């Protein structure tokens, strides 16, 4: 499984891959992953297979799995990083031994109805397509063998399938104005204790700990701090200073979710002055050019390893911040009509 998305990773609790067998295949054994259910294997008397379900669901193994159950690119608890942040960990692999499937490319039939589940059911998979058989090279590179058959399945992501409401909101402020433009009310939902009791909790509530460990903890259901916007993530953009040739922006990302640590988070923003980023403090940065390199107005930011790449649960440590120093272009720079604020913001791809 390759994650070609530039700024959307699959976070914990990881991916679940499923399909339907074309015939009466079974999985005898697996390395690098496991099926969540064995199914009915009563017709096998001696050594039952690993899985006999017609529609198995496969999950990754955990870190620390014994070496005899591992293969390369496995055992990361289903977490796949983005291609930009960590290309070395943007893939996941496992190997299965299939029985009752046939022995030639005429008798082996492709599985169908592939599904990819990740936190938020946002992926839709196409049908499997037969491609060129994969070739394997010997360690000295002088001999090539090829697979019996290879097929590819492409899964695409839709934010609207994953969640109908936004997962973050943006607030704005500047040094030349006393007021803060807060996140719009009910950006990600509204407080309504009548229809959704316990949908949020105040930070000074005596029942905070019991709510965190209450219903929904094991499923990862968000428990957000009671705010006017009800978003788990708020991104604040503050125009901080104005110099003769440069201007400075402070970006703060705040986590209002009491049940979620955002590991390896990332933020993508669009602004016309990103082609002149001069200095960045405490974030990693990479320019994105979705228009084929002609326009450089989109930037990806993420935390530094072992420093601020973990956005902690709601609380005193639940924020990350950085400052951007950008050089002015005299022909375009202005503080009028909101030009200094971002055009679009994504957090973890949404």
mmCIF file of C-alpha atoms in Angstrom, residues 11-218:
data_model
loop_
_atom_site.group_PDB
_atom_site.id
_atom_site.type_symbol
_atom_site.label_atom_id
_atom_site.label_comp_id
_atom_site.label_asym_id
_atom_site.label_seq_id
_atom_site.Cartn_x
_atom_site.Cartn_y
_atom_site.Cartn_z
ATOM 1 C CA UNK A 11 -3.103 8.129 11.608
ATOM 2 C CA UNK A 12 -3.718 5.768 14.536
ATOM 3 C CA UNK A 13 -5.593 3.463 14.942
ATOM 4 C CA UNK A 14 -4.518 2.791 11.356
ATOM 5 C CA UNK A 15 -5.872 1.291 8.143
ATOM 6 C CA UNK A 16 -8.194 -1.673 7.624
ATOM 7 C CA UNK A 17 -8.157 -3.300 4.201
ATOM 8 C CA UNK A 18 -10.966 -5.589 3.060
ATOM 9 C CA UNK A 19 -12.096 -7.426 -0.053
ATOM 10 C CA UNK A 20 -14.369 -10.274 -1.199
ATOM 11 C CA UNK A 21 -12.855 -13.471 -2.574
ATOM 12 C CA UNK A 22 -13.959 -14.461 -6.079
ATOM 13 C CA UNK A 23 -14.251 -18.190 -5.214
ATOM 14 C CA UNK A 24 -13.835 -20.168 -1.988
ATOM 15 C CA UNK A 25 -10.306 -19.029 -1.150
ATOM 16 C CA UNK A 26 -8.901 -19.165 2.376
ATOM 17 C CA UNK A 27 -5.848 -17.569 3.955
ATOM 18 C CA UNK A 28 -3.518 -20.260 5.257
ATOM 19 C CA UNK A 29 -1.016 -17.899 6.871
ATOM 20 C CA UNK A 30 0.118 -14.271 6.951
ATOM 21 C CA UNK A 31 3.228 -12.281 7.778
ATOM 22 C CA UNK A 32 3.254 -8.522 8.325
ATOM 23 C CA UNK A 33 -0.484 -8.300 9.047
ATOM 24 C CA UNK A 34 -3.412 -10.342 10.334
ATOM 25 C CA UNK A 35 -7.096 -10.907 9.665
ATOM 26 C CA UNK A 36 -9.415 -9.550 12.326
ATOM 27 C CA UNK A 37 -11.617 -12.698 12.312
ATOM 28 C CA UNK A 38 -10.914 -16.341 11.577
ATOM 29 C CA UNK A 39 -14.414 -17.210 10.385
ATOM 30 C CA UNK A 40 -15.866 -20.708 10.091
ATOM 31 C CA UNK A 41 -13.011 -23.145 9.433
ATOM 32 C CA UNK A 42 -14.854 -26.267 10.643
ATOM 33 C CA UNK A 43 -14.364 -28.153 7.358
ATOM 34 C CA UNK A 44 -10.579 -28.154 7.919
ATOM 35 C CA UNK A 45 -9.979 -30.898 10.475
ATOM 36 C CA UNK A 46 -6.228 -30.886 11.115
ATOM 37 C CA UNK A 47 -4.624 -27.448 10.885
ATOM 38 C CA UNK A 48 -7.225 -24.681 10.448
ATOM 39 C CA UNK A 49 -6.338 -21.756 8.164
ATOM 40 C CA UNK A 50 -5.624 -18.274 9.455
ATOM 41 C CA UNK A 51 -8.904 -16.973 7.971
ATOM 42 C CA UNK A 52 -11.840 -18.630 6.196
ATOM 43 C CA UNK A 53 -14.121 -15.605 5.748
ATOM 44 C CA UNK A 54 -15.360 -14.775 2.263
ATOM 45 C CA UNK A 55 -14.778 -11.075 3.001
ATOM 46 C CA UNK A 56 -11.727 -10.819 5.293
ATOM 47 C CA UNK A 57 -10.612 -7.605 6.961
ATOM 48 C CA UNK A 58 -6.851 -7.147 7.317
ATOM 49 C CA UNK A 59 -5.068 -4.949 9.864
ATOM 50 C CA UNK A 60 -1.411 -4.142 10.352
ATOM 51 C CA UNK A 61 0.652 -5.683 13.138
ATOM 52 C CA UNK A 62 1.978 -3.612 16.035
ATOM 53 C CA UNK A 63 5.570 -2.412 16.460
ATOM 54 C CA UNK A 64 7.600 -4.978 18.364
ATOM 55 C CA UNK A 65 6.120 -7.969 16.521
ATOM 56 C CA UNK A 66 8.539 -10.956 16.515
ATOM 57 C CA UNK A 67 10.866 -10.887 13.517
ATOM 58 C CA UNK A 68 9.604 -14.209 12.134
ATOM 59 C CA UNK A 69 6.182 -12.565 11.623
ATOM 60 C CA UNK A 70 7.516 -9.451 9.891
ATOM 61 C CA UNK A 71 8.368 -8.387 6.361
ATOM 62 C CA UNK A 72 9.692 -5.057 5.087
ATOM 63 C CA UNK A 73 7.394 -2.030 5.558
ATOM 64 C CA UNK A 74 5.142 -3.797 8.039
ATOM 65 C CA UNK A 75 4.194 -3.559 11.665
ATOM 66 C CA UNK A 76 3.510 0.159 12.152
ATOM 67 C CA UNK A 77 0.044 -0.275 13.717
ATOM 68 C CA UNK A 78 -1.498 0.775 10.411
ATOM 69 C CA UNK A 79 0.007 4.268 10.404
ATOM 70 C CA UNK A 80 1.165 5.440 6.960
ATOM 71 C CA UNK A 81 2.955 8.790 6.714
ATOM 72 C CA UNK A 82 2.537 11.405 4.007
ATOM 73 C CA UNK A 83 4.782 11.316 0.976
ATOM 74 C CA UNK A 84 6.187 14.772 1.775
ATOM 75 C CA UNK A 85 6.859 14.381 5.494
ATOM 76 C CA UNK A 86 8.362 10.901 5.551
ATOM 77 C CA UNK A 87 8.594 9.120 2.172
ATOM 78 C CA UNK A 88 10.431 6.204 3.808
ATOM 79 C CA UNK A 89 7.324 5.370 5.824
ATOM 80 C CA UNK A 90 4.710 6.146 3.162
ATOM 81 C CA UNK A 91 4.152 2.456 2.372
ATOM 82 C CA UNK A 92 2.811 -0.614 4.154
ATOM 83 C CA UNK A 93 3.268 -4.258 3.140
ATOM 84 C CA UNK A 94 2.117 -7.729 4.142
ATOM 85 C CA UNK A 95 2.216 -11.199 2.630
ATOM 86 C CA UNK A 96 -0.475 -13.885 2.583
ATOM 87 C CA UNK A 97 -0.538 -17.545 1.602
ATOM 88 C CA UNK A 98 -3.843 -18.257 -0.165
ATOM 89 C CA UNK A 99 -5.424 -21.685 -0.515
ATOM 90 C CA UNK A 100 -8.103 -23.024 -2.905
ATOM 91 C CA UNK A 101 -7.279 -20.244 -5.359
ATOM 92 C CA UNK A 102 -5.837 -22.010 -8.402
ATOM 93 C CA UNK A 103 -2.269 -22.318 -9.637
ATOM 94 C CA UNK A 104 -2.171 -20.507 -13.013
ATOM 95 C CA UNK A 105 -3.127 -17.065 -14.241
ATOM 96 C CA UNK A 106 -6.157 -18.701 -15.886
ATOM 97 C CA UNK A 107 -7.519 -20.240 -12.683
ATOM 98 C CA UNK A 108 -6.576 -17.494 -10.193
ATOM 99 C CA UNK A 109 -9.400 -14.963 -9.964
ATOM 100 C CA UNK A 110 -9.043 -11.399 -8.690
ATOM 101 C CA UNK A 111 -10.760 -10.406 -5.448
ATOM 102 C CA UNK A 112 -13.433 -7.721 -5.717
ATOM 103 C CA UNK A 113 -15.222 -5.085 -3.628
ATOM 104 C CA UNK A 114 -12.063 -3.660 -2.058
ATOM 105 C CA UNK A 115 -12.559 -1.356 0.930
ATOM 106 C CA UNK A 116 -10.052 0.821 2.753
ATOM 107 C CA UNK A 117 -11.089 2.070 6.157
ATOM 108 C CA UNK A 118 -9.097 4.667 8.017
ATOM 109 C CA UNK A 119 -10.048 7.044 10.850
ATOM 110 C CA UNK A 120 -13.036 8.656 9.165
ATOM 111 C CA UNK A 121 -14.646 6.447 6.450
ATOM 112 C CA UNK A 122 -13.514 8.643 3.603
ATOM 113 C CA UNK A 123 -11.891 6.241 1.115
ATOM 114 C CA UNK A 124 -13.563 4.713 -1.937
ATOM 115 C CA UNK A 125 -11.752 1.952 -3.838
ATOM 116 C CA UNK A 126 -12.067 1.125 -7.511
ATOM 117 C CA UNK A 127 -12.030 -2.367 -8.959
ATOM 118 C CA UNK A 128 -8.813 -4.336 -9.284
ATOM 119 C CA UNK A 129 -7.070 -3.965 -12.644
ATOM 120 C CA UNK A 130 -4.599 -6.483 -14.017
ATOM 121 C CA UNK A 131 -1.221 -4.896 -14.717
ATOM 122 C CA UNK A 132 2.173 -6.062 -15.823
ATOM 123 C CA UNK A 133 3.476 -8.882 -13.587
ATOM 124 C CA UNK A 134 5.801 -7.534 -10.920
ATOM 125 C CA UNK A 135 9.469 -8.310 -11.535
ATOM 126 C CA UNK A 136 11.887 -9.330 -8.784
ATOM 127 C CA UNK A 137 15.651 -8.877 -9.069
ATOM 128 C CA UNK A 138 18.236 -11.082 -7.402
ATOM 129 C CA UNK A 139 20.617 -9.531 -4.882
ATOM 130 C CA UNK A 140 23.378 -9.260 -7.497
ATOM 131 C CA UNK A 141 20.974 -7.771 -10.049
ATOM 132 C CA UNK A 142 21.805 -10.339 -12.725
ATOM 133 C CA UNK A 143 18.645 -12.451 -12.670
ATOM 134 C CA UNK A 144 14.989 -11.425 -12.929
ATOM 135 C CA UNK A 145 11.926 -13.466 -11.982
ATOM 136 C CA UNK A 146 8.356 -12.328 -12.341
ATOM 137 C CA UNK A 147 5.094 -12.857 -10.511
ATOM 138 C CA UNK A 148 2.326 -15.111 -11.749
ATOM 139 C CA UNK A 149 -0.079 -12.149 -11.854
ATOM 140 C CA UNK A 150 -0.220 -8.606 -10.480
ATOM 141 C CA UNK A 151 -3.143 -6.262 -10.062
ATOM 142 C CA UNK A 152 -3.595 -2.762 -8.758
ATOM 143 C CA UNK A 153 -6.375 -1.145 -6.752
ATOM 144 C CA UNK A 154 -6.650 2.641 -6.418
ATOM 145 C CA UNK A 155 -8.477 4.200 -3.461
ATOM 146 C CA UNK A 156 -9.376 7.891 -3.441
ATOM 147 C CA UNK A 157 -10.333 10.123 -0.526
ATOM 148 C CA UNK A 158 -13.353 12.366 -0.124
ATOM 149 C CA UNK A 159 -13.627 14.760 2.803
ATOM 150 C CA UNK A 160 -17.396 14.839 2.345
ATOM 151 C CA UNK A 161 -17.598 11.094 2.840
ATOM 152 C CA UNK A 162 -15.293 11.253 5.853
ATOM 153 C CA UNK A 163 -17.103 14.060 7.650
ATOM 154 C CA UNK A 164 -19.848 16.413 6.575
ATOM 155 C CA UNK A 165 -18.591 19.241 8.805
ATOM 156 C CA UNK A 166 -15.103 20.806 8.864
ATOM 157 C CA UNK A 167 -12.481 19.375 11.216
ATOM 158 C CA UNK A 168 -10.754 22.660 11.950
ATOM 159 C CA UNK A 169 -11.413 26.397 11.898
ATOM 160 C CA UNK A 170 -9.314 29.511 11.415
ATOM 161 C CA UNK A 171 -9.194 32.683 13.516
ATOM 162 C CA UNK A 172 -7.421 35.878 12.443
ATOM 163 C CA UNK A 173 -5.813 38.903 14.114
ATOM 164 C CA UNK A 174 -3.261 41.615 13.356
ATOM 165 C CA UNK A 175 -1.078 44.161 15.118
ATOM 166 C CA UNK A 176 -2.917 47.069 13.500
ATOM 167 C CA UNK A 177 -6.342 46.072 14.838
ATOM 168 C CA UNK A 178 -7.489 45.585 18.434
ATOM 169 C CA UNK A 179 -10.064 42.921 17.639
ATOM 170 C CA UNK A 180 -9.715 39.237 16.818
ATOM 171 C CA UNK A 181 -11.833 37.624 14.132
ATOM 172 C CA UNK A 182 -12.709 34.398 15.924
ATOM 173 C CA UNK A 183 -13.775 31.126 14.372
ATOM 174 C CA UNK A 184 -17.377 31.389 13.155
ATOM 175 C CA UNK A 185 -19.932 30.131 15.662
ATOM 176 C CA UNK A 186 -20.829 26.461 15.112
ATOM 177 C CA UNK A 187 -17.995 26.007 12.576
ATOM 178 C CA UNK A 188 -17.724 22.291 13.335
ATOM 179 C CA UNK A 189 -20.943 21.824 15.279
ATOM 180 C CA UNK A 190 -23.127 23.486 17.903
ATOM 181 C CA UNK A 191 -23.478 22.928 21.611
ATOM 182 C CA UNK A 192 -26.771 21.168 22.147
ATOM 183 C CA UNK A 193 -27.110 19.254 25.391
ATOM 184 C CA UNK A 194 -30.703 18.312 24.531
ATOM 185 C CA UNK A 195 -30.065 16.269 21.371
ATOM 186 C CA UNK A 196 -26.363 15.506 22.006
ATOM 187 C CA UNK A 197 -25.723 15.358 25.753
ATOM 188 C CA UNK A 198 -22.070 15.221 26.683
ATOM 189 C CA UNK A 199 -20.898 16.353 23.241
ATOM 190 C CA UNK A 200 -18.411 18.727 24.868
ATOM 191 C CA UNK A 201 -16.895 19.367 28.283
ATOM 192 C CA UNK A 202 -15.586 22.506 29.995
ATOM 193 C CA UNK A 203 -11.908 22.599 30.891
ATOM 194 C CA UNK A 204 -12.669 23.370 34.543
ATOM 195 C CA UNK A 205 -15.403 20.742 34.924
ATOM 196 C CA UNK A 206 -15.032 18.334 37.885
ATOM 197 C CA UNK A 207 -16.310 15.558 35.567
ATOM 198 C CA UNK A 208 -13.589 16.088 32.957
ATOM 199 C CA UNK A 209 -11.628 12.895 33.664
ATOM 200 C CA UNK A 210 -14.687 10.667 33.787
ATOM 201 C CA UNK A 211 -15.884 12.154 30.477
ATOM 202 C CA UNK A 212 -12.514 11.459 28.834
ATOM 203 C CA UNK A 213 -12.635 7.808 29.923
ATOM 204 C CA UNK A 214 -16.372 7.498 29.272
ATOM 205 C CA UNK A 215 -18.346 6.135 26.290
ATOM 206 C CA UNK A 216 -16.537 6.628 23.004
ATOM 207 C CA UNK A 217 -13.002 6.375 24.350
ATOM 208 C CA UNK A 218 -12.235 3.049 22.665
#
